[in-house]
PDB file of C-alpha atoms in Angstrom:
ATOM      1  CA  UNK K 160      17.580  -5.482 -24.328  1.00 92.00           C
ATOM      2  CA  UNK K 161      19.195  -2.229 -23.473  1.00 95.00           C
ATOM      3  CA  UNK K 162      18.527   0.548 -20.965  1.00 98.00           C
ATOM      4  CA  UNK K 163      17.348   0.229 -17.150  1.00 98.00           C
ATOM      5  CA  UNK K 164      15.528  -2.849 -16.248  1.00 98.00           C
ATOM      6  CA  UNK K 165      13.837  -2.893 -12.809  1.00 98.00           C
ATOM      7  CA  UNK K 166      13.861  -6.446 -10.971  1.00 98.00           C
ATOM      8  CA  UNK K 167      10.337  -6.280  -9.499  1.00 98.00           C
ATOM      9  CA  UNK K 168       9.479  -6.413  -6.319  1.00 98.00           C
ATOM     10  CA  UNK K 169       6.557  -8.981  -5.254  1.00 98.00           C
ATOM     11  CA  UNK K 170       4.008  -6.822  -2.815  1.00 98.00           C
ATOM     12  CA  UNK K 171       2.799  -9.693  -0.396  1.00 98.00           C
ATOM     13  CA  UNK K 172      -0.289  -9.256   2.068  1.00 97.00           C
ATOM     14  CA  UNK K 173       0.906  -9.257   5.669  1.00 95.00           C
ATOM     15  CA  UNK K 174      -0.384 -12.677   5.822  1.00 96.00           C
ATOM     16  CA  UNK K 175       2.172 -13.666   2.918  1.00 97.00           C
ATOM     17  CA  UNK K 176      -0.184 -14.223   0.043  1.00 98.00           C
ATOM     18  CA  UNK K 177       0.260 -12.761  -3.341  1.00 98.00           C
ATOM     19  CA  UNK K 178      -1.261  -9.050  -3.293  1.00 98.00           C
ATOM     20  CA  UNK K 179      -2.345  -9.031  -7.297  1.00 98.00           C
ATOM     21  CA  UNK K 180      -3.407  -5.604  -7.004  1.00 98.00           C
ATOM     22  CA  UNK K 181      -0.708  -4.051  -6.215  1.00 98.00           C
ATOM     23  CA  UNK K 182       1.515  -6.287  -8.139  1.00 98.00           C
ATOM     24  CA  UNK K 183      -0.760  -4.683 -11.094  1.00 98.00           C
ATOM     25  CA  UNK K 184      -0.104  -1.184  -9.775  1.00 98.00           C
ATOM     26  CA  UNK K 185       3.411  -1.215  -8.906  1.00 98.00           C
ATOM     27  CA  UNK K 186       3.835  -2.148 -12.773  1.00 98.00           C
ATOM     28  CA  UNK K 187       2.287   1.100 -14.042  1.00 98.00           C
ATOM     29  CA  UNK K 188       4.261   3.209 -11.082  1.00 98.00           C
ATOM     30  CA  UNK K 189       7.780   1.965 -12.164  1.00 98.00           C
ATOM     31  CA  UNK K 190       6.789   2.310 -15.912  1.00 97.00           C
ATOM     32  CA  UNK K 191       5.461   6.131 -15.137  1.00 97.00           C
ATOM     33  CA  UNK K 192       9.145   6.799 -14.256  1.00 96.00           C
ATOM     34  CA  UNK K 193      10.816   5.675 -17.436  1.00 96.00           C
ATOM     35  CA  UNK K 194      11.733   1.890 -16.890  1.00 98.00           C
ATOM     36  CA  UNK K 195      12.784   0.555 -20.250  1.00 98.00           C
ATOM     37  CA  UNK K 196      12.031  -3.211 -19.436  1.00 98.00           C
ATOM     38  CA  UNK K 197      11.174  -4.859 -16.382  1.00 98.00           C
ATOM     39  CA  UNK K 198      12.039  -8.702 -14.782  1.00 98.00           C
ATOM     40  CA  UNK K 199       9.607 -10.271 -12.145  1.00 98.00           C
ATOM     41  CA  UNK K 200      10.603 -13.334 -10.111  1.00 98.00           C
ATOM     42  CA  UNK K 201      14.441 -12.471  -9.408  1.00 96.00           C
ATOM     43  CA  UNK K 202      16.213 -12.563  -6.446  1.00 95.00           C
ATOM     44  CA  UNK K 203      14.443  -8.928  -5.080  1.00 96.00           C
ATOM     45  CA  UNK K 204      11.113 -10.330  -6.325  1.00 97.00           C
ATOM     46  CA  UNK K 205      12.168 -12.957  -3.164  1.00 98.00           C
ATOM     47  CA  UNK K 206      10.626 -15.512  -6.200  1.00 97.00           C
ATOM     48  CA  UNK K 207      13.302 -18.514  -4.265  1.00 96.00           C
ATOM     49  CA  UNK K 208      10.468 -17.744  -1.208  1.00 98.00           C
ATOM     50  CA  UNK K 209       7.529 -18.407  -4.311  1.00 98.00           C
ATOM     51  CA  UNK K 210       6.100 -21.648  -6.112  1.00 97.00           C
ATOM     52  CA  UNK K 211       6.393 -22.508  -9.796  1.00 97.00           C
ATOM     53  CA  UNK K 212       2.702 -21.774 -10.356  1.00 97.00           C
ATOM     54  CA  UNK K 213       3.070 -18.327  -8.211  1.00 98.00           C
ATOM     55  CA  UNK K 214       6.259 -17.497 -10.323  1.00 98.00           C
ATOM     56  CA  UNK K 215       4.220 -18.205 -13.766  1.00 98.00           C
ATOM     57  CA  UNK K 216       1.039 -16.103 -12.624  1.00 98.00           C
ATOM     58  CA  UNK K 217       3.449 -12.832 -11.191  1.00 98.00           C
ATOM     59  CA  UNK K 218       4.532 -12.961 -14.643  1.00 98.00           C
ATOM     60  CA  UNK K 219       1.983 -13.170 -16.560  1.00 98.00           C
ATOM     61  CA  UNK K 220       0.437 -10.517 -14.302  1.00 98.00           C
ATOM     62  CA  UNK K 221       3.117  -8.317 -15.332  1.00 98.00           C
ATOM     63  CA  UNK K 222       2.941  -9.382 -18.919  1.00 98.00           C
ATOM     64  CA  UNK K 223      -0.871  -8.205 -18.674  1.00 98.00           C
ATOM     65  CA  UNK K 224       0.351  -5.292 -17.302  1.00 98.00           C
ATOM     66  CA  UNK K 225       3.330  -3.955 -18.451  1.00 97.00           C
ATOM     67  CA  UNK K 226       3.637  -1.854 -22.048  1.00 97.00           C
ATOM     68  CA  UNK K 227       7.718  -2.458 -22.330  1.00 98.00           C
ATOM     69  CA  UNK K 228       9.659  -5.969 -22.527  1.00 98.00           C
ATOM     70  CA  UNK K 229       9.263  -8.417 -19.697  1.00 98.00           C
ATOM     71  CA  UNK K 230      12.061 -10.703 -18.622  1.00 98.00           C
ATOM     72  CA  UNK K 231      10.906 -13.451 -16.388  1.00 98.00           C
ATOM     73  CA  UNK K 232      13.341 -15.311 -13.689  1.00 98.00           C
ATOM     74  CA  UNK K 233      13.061 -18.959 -14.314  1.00 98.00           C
ATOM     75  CA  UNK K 234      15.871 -20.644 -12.911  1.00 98.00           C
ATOM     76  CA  UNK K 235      15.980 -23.202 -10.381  1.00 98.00           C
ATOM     77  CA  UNK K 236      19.070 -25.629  -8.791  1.00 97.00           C
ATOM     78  CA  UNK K 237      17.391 -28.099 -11.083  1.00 97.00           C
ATOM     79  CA  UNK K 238      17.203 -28.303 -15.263  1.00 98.00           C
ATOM     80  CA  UNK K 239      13.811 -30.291 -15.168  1.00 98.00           C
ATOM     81  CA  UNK K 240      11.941 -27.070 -12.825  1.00 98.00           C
ATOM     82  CA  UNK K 241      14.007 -24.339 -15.183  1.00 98.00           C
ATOM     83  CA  UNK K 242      12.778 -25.481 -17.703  1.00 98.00           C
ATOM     84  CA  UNK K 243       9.179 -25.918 -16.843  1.00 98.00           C
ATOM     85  CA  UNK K 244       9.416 -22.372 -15.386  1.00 98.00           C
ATOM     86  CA  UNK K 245      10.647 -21.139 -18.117  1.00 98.00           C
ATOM     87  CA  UNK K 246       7.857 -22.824 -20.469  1.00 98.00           C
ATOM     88  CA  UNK K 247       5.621 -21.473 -18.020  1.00 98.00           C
ATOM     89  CA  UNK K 248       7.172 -17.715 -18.581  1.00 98.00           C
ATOM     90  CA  UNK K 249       6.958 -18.308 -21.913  1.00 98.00           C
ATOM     91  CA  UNK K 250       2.992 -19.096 -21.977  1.00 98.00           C
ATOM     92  CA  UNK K 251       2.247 -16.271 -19.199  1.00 98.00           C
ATOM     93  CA  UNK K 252       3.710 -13.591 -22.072  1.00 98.00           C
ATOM     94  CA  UNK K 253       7.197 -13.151 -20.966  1.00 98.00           C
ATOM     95  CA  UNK K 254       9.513 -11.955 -23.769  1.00 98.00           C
ATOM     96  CA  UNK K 255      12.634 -13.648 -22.496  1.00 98.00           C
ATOM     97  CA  UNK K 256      13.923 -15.467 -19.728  1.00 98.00           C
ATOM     98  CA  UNK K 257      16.613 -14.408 -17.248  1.00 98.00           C
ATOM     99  CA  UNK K 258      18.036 -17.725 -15.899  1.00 98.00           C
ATOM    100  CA  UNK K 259      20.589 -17.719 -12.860  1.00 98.00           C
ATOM    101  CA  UNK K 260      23.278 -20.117 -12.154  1.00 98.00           C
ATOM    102  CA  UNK K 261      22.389 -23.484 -10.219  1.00 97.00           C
ATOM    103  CA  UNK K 262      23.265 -23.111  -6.774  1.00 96.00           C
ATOM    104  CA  UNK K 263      23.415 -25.578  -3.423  1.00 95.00           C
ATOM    105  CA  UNK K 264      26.076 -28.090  -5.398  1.00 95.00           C
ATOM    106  CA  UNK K 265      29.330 -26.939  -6.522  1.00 93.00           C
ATOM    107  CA  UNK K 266      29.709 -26.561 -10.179  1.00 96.00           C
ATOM    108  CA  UNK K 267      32.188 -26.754 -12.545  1.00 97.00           C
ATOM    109  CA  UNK K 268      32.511 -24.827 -15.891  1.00 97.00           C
ATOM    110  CA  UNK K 269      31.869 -27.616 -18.389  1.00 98.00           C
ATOM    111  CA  UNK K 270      28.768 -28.734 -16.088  1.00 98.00           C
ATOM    112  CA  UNK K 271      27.794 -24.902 -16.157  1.00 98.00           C
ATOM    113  CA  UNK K 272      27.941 -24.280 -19.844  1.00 98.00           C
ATOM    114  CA  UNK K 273      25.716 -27.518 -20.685  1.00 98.00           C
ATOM    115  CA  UNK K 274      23.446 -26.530 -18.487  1.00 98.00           C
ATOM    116  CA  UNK K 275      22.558 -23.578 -20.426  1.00 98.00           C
ATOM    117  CA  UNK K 276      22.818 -25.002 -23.623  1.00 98.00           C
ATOM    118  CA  UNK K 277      20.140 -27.606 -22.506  1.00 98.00           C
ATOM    119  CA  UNK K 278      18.049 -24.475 -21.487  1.00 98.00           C
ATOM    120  CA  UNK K 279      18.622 -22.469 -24.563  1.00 98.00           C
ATOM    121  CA  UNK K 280      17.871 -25.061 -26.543  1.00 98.00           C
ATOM    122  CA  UNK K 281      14.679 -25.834 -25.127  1.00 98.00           C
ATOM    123  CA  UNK K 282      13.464 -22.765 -24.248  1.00 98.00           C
ATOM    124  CA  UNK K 283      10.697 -20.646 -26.806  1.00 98.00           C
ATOM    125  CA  UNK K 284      11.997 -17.834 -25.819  1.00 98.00           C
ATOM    126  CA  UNK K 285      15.579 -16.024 -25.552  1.00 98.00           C
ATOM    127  CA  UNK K 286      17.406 -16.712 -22.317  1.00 98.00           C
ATOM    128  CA  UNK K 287      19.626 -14.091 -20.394  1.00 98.00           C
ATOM    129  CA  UNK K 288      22.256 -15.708 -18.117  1.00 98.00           C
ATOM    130  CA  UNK K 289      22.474 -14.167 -14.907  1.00 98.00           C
ATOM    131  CA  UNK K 290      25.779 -14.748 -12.461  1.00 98.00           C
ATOM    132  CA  UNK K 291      25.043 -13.427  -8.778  1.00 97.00           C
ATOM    133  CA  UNK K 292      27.523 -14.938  -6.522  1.00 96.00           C
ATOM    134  CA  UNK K 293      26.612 -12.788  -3.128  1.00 94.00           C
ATOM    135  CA  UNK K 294      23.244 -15.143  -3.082  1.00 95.00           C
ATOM    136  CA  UNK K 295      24.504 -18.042  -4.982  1.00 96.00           C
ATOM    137  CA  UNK K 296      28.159 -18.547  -4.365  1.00 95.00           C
ATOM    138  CA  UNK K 297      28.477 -19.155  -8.193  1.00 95.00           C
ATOM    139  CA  UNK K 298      30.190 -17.282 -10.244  1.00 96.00           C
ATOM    140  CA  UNK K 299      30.326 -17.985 -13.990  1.00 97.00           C
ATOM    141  CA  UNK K 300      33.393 -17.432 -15.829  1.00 98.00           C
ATOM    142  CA  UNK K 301      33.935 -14.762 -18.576  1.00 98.00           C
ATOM    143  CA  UNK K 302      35.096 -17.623 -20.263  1.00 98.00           C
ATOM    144  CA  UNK K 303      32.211 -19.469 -19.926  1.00 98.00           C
ATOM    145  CA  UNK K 304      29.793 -16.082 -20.928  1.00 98.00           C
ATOM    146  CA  UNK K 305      32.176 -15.819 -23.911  1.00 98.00           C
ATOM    147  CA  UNK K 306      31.445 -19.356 -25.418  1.00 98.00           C
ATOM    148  CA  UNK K 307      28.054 -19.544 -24.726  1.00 98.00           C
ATOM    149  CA  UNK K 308      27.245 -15.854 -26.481  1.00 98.00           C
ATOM    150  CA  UNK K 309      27.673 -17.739 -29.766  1.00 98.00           C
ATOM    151  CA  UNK K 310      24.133 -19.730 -29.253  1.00 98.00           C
ATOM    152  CA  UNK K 311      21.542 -18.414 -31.358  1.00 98.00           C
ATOM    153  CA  UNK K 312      19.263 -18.534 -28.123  1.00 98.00           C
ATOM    154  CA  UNK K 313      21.374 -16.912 -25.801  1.00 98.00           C
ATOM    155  CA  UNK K 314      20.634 -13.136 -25.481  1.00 98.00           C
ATOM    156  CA  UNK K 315      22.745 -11.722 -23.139  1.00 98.00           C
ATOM    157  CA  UNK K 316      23.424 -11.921 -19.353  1.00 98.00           C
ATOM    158  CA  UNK K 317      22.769 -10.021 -16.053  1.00 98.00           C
ATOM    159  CA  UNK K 318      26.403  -9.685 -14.317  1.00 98.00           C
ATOM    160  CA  UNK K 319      25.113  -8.999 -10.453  1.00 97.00           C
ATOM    161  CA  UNK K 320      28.902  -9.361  -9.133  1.00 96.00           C
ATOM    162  CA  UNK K 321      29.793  -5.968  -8.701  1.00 96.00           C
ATOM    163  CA  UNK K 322      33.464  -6.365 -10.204  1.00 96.00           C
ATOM    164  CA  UNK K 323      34.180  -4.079 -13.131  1.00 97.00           C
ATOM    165  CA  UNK K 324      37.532  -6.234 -14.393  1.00 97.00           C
ATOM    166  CA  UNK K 325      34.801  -9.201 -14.609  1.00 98.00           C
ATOM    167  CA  UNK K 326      32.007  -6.808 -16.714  1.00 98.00           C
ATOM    168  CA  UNK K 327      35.087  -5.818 -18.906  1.00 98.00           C
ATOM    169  CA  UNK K 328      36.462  -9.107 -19.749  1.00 98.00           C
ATOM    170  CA  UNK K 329      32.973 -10.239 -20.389  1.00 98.00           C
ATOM    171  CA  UNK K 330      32.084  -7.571 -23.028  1.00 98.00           C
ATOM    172  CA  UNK K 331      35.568  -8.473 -24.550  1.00 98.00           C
ATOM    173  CA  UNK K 332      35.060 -11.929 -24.809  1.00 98.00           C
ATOM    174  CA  UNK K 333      31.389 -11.299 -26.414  1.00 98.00           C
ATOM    175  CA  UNK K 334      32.169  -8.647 -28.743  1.00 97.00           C
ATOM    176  CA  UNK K 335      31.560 -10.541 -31.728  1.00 97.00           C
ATOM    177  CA  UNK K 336      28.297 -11.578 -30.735  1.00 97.00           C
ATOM    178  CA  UNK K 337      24.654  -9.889 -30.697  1.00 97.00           C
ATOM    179  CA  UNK K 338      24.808 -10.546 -26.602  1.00 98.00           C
ATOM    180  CA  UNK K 339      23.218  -7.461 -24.415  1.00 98.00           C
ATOM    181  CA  UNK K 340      25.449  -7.350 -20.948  1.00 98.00           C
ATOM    182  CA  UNK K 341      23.290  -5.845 -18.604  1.00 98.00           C
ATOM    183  CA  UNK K 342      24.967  -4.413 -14.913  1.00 98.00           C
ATOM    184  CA  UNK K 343      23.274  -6.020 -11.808  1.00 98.00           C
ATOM    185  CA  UNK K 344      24.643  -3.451  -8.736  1.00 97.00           C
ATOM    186  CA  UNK K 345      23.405  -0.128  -8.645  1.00 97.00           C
ATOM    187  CA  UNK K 346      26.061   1.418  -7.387  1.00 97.00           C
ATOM    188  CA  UNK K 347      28.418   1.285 -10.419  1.00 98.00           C
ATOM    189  CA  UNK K 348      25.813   1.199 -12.923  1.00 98.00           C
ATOM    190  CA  UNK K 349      27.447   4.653 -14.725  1.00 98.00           C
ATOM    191  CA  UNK K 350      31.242   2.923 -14.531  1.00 98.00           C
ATOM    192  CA  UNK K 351      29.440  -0.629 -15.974  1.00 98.00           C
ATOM    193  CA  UNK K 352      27.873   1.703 -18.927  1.00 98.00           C
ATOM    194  CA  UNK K 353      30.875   3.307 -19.658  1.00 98.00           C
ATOM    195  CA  UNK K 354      32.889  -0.184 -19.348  1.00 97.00           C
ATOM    196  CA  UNK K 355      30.323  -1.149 -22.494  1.00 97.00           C
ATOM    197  CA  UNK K 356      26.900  -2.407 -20.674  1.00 98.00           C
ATOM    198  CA  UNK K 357      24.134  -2.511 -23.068  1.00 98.00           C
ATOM    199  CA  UNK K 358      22.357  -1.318 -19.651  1.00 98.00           C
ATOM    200  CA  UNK K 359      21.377  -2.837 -16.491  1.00 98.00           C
ATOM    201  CA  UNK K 360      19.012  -4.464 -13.955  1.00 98.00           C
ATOM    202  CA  UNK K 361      18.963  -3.021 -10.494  1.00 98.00           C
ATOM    203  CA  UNK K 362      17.852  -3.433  -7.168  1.00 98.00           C
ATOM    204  CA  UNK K 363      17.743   0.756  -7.192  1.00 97.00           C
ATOM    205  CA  UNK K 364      15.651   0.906  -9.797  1.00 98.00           C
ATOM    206  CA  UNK K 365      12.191   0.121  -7.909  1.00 98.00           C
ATOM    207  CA  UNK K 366      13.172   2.731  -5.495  1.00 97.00           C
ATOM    208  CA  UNK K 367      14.478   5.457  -7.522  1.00 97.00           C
ATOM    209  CA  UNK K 368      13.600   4.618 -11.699  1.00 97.00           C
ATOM    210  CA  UNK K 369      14.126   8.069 -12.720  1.00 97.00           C
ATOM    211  CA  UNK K 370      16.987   8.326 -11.145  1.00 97.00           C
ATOM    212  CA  UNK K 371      18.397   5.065 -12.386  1.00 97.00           C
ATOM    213  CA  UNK K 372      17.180   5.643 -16.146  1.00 98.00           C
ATOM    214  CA  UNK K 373      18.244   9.442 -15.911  1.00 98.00           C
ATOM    215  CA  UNK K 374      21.606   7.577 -15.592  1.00 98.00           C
ATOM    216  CA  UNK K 375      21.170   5.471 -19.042  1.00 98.00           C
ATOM    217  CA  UNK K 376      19.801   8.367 -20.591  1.00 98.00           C
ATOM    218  CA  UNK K 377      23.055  10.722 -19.621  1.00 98.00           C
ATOM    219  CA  UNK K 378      25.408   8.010 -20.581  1.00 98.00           C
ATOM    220  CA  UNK K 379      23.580   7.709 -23.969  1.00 97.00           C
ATOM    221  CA  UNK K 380      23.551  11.233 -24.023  1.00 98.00           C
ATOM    222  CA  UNK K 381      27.348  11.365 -24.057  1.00 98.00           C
ATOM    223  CA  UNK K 382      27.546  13.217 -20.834  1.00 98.00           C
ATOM    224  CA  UNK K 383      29.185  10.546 -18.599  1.00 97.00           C
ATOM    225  CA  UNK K 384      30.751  12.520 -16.240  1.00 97.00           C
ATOM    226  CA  UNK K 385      27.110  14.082 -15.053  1.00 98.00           C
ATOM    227  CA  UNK K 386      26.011  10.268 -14.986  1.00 98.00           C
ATOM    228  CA  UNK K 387      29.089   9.393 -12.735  1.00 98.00           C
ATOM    229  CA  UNK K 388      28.214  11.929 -10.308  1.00 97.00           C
ATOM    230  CA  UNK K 389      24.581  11.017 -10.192  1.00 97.00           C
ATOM    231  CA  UNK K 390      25.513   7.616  -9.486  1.00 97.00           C
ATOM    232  CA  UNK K 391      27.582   8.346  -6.811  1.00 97.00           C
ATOM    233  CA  UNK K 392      24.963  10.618  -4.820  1.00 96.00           C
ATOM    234  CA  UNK K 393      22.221   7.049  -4.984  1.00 97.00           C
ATOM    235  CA  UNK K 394      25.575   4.644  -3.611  1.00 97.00           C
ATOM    236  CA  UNK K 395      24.657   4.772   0.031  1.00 97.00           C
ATOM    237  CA  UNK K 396      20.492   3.863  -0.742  1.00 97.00           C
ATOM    238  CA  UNK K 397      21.516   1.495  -2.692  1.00 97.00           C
ATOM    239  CA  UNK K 398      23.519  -0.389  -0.342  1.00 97.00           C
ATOM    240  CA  UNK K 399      20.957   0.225   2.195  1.00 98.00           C
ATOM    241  CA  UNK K 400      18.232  -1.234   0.000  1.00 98.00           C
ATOM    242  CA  UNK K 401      20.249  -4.415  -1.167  1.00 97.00           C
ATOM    243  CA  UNK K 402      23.259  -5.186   1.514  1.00 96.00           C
ATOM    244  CA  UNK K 403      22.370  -3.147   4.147  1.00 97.00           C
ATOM    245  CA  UNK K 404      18.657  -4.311   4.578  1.00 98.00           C
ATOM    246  CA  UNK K 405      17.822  -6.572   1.960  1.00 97.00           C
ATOM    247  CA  UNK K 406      14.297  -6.799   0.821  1.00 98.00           C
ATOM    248  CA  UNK K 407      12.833  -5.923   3.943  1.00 98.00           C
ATOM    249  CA  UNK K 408      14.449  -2.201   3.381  1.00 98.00           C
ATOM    250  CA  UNK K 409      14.515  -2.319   0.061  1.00 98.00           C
ATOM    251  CA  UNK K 410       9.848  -2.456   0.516  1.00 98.00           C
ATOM    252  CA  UNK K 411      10.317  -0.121   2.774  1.00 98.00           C
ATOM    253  CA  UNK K 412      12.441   2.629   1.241  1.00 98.00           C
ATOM    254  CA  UNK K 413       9.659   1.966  -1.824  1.00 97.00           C
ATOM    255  CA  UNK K 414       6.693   2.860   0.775  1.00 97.00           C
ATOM    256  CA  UNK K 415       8.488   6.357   1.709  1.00 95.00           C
ATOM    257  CA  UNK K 416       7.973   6.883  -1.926  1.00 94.00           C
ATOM    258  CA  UNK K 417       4.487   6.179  -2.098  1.00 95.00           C
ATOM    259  CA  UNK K 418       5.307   2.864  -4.260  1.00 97.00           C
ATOM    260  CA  UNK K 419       2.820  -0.024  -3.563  1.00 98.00           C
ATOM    261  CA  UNK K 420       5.453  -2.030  -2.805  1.00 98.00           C
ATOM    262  CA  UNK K 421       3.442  -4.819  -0.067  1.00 97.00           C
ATOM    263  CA  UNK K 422       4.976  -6.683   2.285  1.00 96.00           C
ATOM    264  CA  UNK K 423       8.250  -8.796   2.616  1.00 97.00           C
ATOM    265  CA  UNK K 424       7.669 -12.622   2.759  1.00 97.00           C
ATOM    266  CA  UNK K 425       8.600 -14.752   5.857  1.00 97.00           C
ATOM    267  CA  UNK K 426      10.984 -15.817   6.884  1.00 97.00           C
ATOM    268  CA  UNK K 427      12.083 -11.946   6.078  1.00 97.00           C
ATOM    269  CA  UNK K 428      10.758  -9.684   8.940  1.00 96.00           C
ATOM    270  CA  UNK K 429       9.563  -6.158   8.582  1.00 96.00           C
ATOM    271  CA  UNK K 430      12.164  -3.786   9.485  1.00 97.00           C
ATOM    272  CA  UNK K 431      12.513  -1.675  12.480  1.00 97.00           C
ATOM    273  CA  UNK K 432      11.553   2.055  13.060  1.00 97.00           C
ATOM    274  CA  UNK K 433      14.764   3.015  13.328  1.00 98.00           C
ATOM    275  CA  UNK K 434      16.269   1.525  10.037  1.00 98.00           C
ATOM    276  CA  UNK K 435      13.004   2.904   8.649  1.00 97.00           C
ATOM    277  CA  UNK K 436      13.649   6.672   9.687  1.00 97.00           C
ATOM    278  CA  UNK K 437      17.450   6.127   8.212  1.00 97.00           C
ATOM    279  CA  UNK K 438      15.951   5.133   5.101  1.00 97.00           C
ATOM    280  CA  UNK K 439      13.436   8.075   4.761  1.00 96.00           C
ATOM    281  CA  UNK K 440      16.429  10.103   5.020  1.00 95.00           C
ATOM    282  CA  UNK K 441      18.580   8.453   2.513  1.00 95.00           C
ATOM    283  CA  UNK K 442      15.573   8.646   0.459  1.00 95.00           C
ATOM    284  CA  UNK K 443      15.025  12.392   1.391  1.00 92.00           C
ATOM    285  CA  UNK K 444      19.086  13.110   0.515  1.00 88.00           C
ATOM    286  CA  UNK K 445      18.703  10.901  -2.639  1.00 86.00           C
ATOM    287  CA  UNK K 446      16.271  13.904  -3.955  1.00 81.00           C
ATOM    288  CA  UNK K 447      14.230  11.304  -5.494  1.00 78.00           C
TER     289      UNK K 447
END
């Protein structure tokens, strides 16, 4: 998988239940803008706030949907519920699986690293790992990424850390491998491409996917200066719609853009007027 992958918000009703329709337009909105793949049920898709058999039909609603590659979040803290989810991906018409670290328990390594053999091995379709310690307090090793690159059914990995020395080490250690490394923070999505990301997944991307792909596309297009400095002028939304506000800001800065984006689920809480007018504006500066 390479390019810009959006992680897909889930529009909610106000009342918290699944809005479909929107769910079926918001596909077709980021796709108009030049997403290259997308991935429902991750951490901005709120899918830990979700049920297995919500998780399976968001997917295969975007499956239905969708004309480019989905990835589907399937992990759990558990191996039996990853990999029923990910069965479940699998029969709703996702075209891989993007699996995060188990989280709660403390970890190590060796417990890691069987863990997603177990899933790759059992899983019909390709699995992406996917190491986002801000949410999880896991982090996997590049280590770890580099030994587990060599199974056949191990496709690549989502790197949501942030740190550049990790992405680096990782795309050493999996050189030798067919393994697509995919950046997971907006905000140094041009530095992660030209550090040797196949591409990325980001937060950004359901708020600004033009923007965001423009910033594959100039990278790919050699000119990786032009994709630095476009990068740097969507930093401060992009904190705002993942740190700064989470979710809640992240469905709202989506609304200023027209984007049928629904509401957050509870516990999350709608955010205020005033975050929402500093958001039009960072939208507004963003020149989206």
């Amino acid at each position: 998988m390479q390019g810009t992958g959006v992680p897909l918000v889930t529009p909610f009703e106000s009342d918290g239940e699944l809005d479909e329709q929107r769910l079926r337009e918001l596909v077709g909105w980021v796709e108009s803008h030049g997403v290259d793949f997308v991935v429902p049920c991750g951490s901005n898709s709120e899918a830990e706030l979700m049920s297995v058999e919500e998780r399976a039909r968001v997917t295969e609603i975007v499956a239905e949907e969708s004309d480019v590659p989905t990835i589907a979040g399937t992990g759990h803290p558990g191996l039996r519920e990853t990999l029923k989810q990910t069965e479940l991906a699998a029969e709703s018409g996702a075209d891989a699986a993007l699996v995060v670290t188990p989280f709660y328990y403390s970890y190590d390594d060796d417990s890691l690293e069987t863990y997603y053999r177990k899933v790759a091995d059992e899983s019909p379709i390709p699995v992406y790992l996917y190491s986002v310690p801000a949410y999880t307090d896991v982090k996997l090793a590049p280590e770890s990424v580099g030994r587990l690159a060599s199974h056949e059914n191990v496709a690549g990995m989502k790197d949501s850390t942030g740190d550049l020395e990790t992405l680096q080490r990782e795309r050493a250690l999996t050189a030798d491998e067919e393994f697509d490394l995919l950046v997971g923070s907006g905000s140094v999505y041009a530095h992660g491409l030209d550090s040797g990301a196949d591409g990325g997944v980001l937060a950004l991307a359901n708020v600004a996917p033009a923007r965001a792909s423009e910033i594959f596309q100039l990278h790919r297009g050699g000119k990786d200066e032009q994709a630095r400095q476009l990068n740097a002028r969507l930093v401060e939304l992009n904190y705002a719609v993942t740190a700064g506000f989470g979710v809640p800001g992240l469905k709202a800065a989506m609304r200023e853009r027209g984007a049928p984006a629904g509401y957050a689920r509870k516990p999350h809480r709608e955010v205020s007027e005033a975050v929402r007018e500093e958001l039009e504006g960072l939208v507004e500066t963003a020149r989206l």
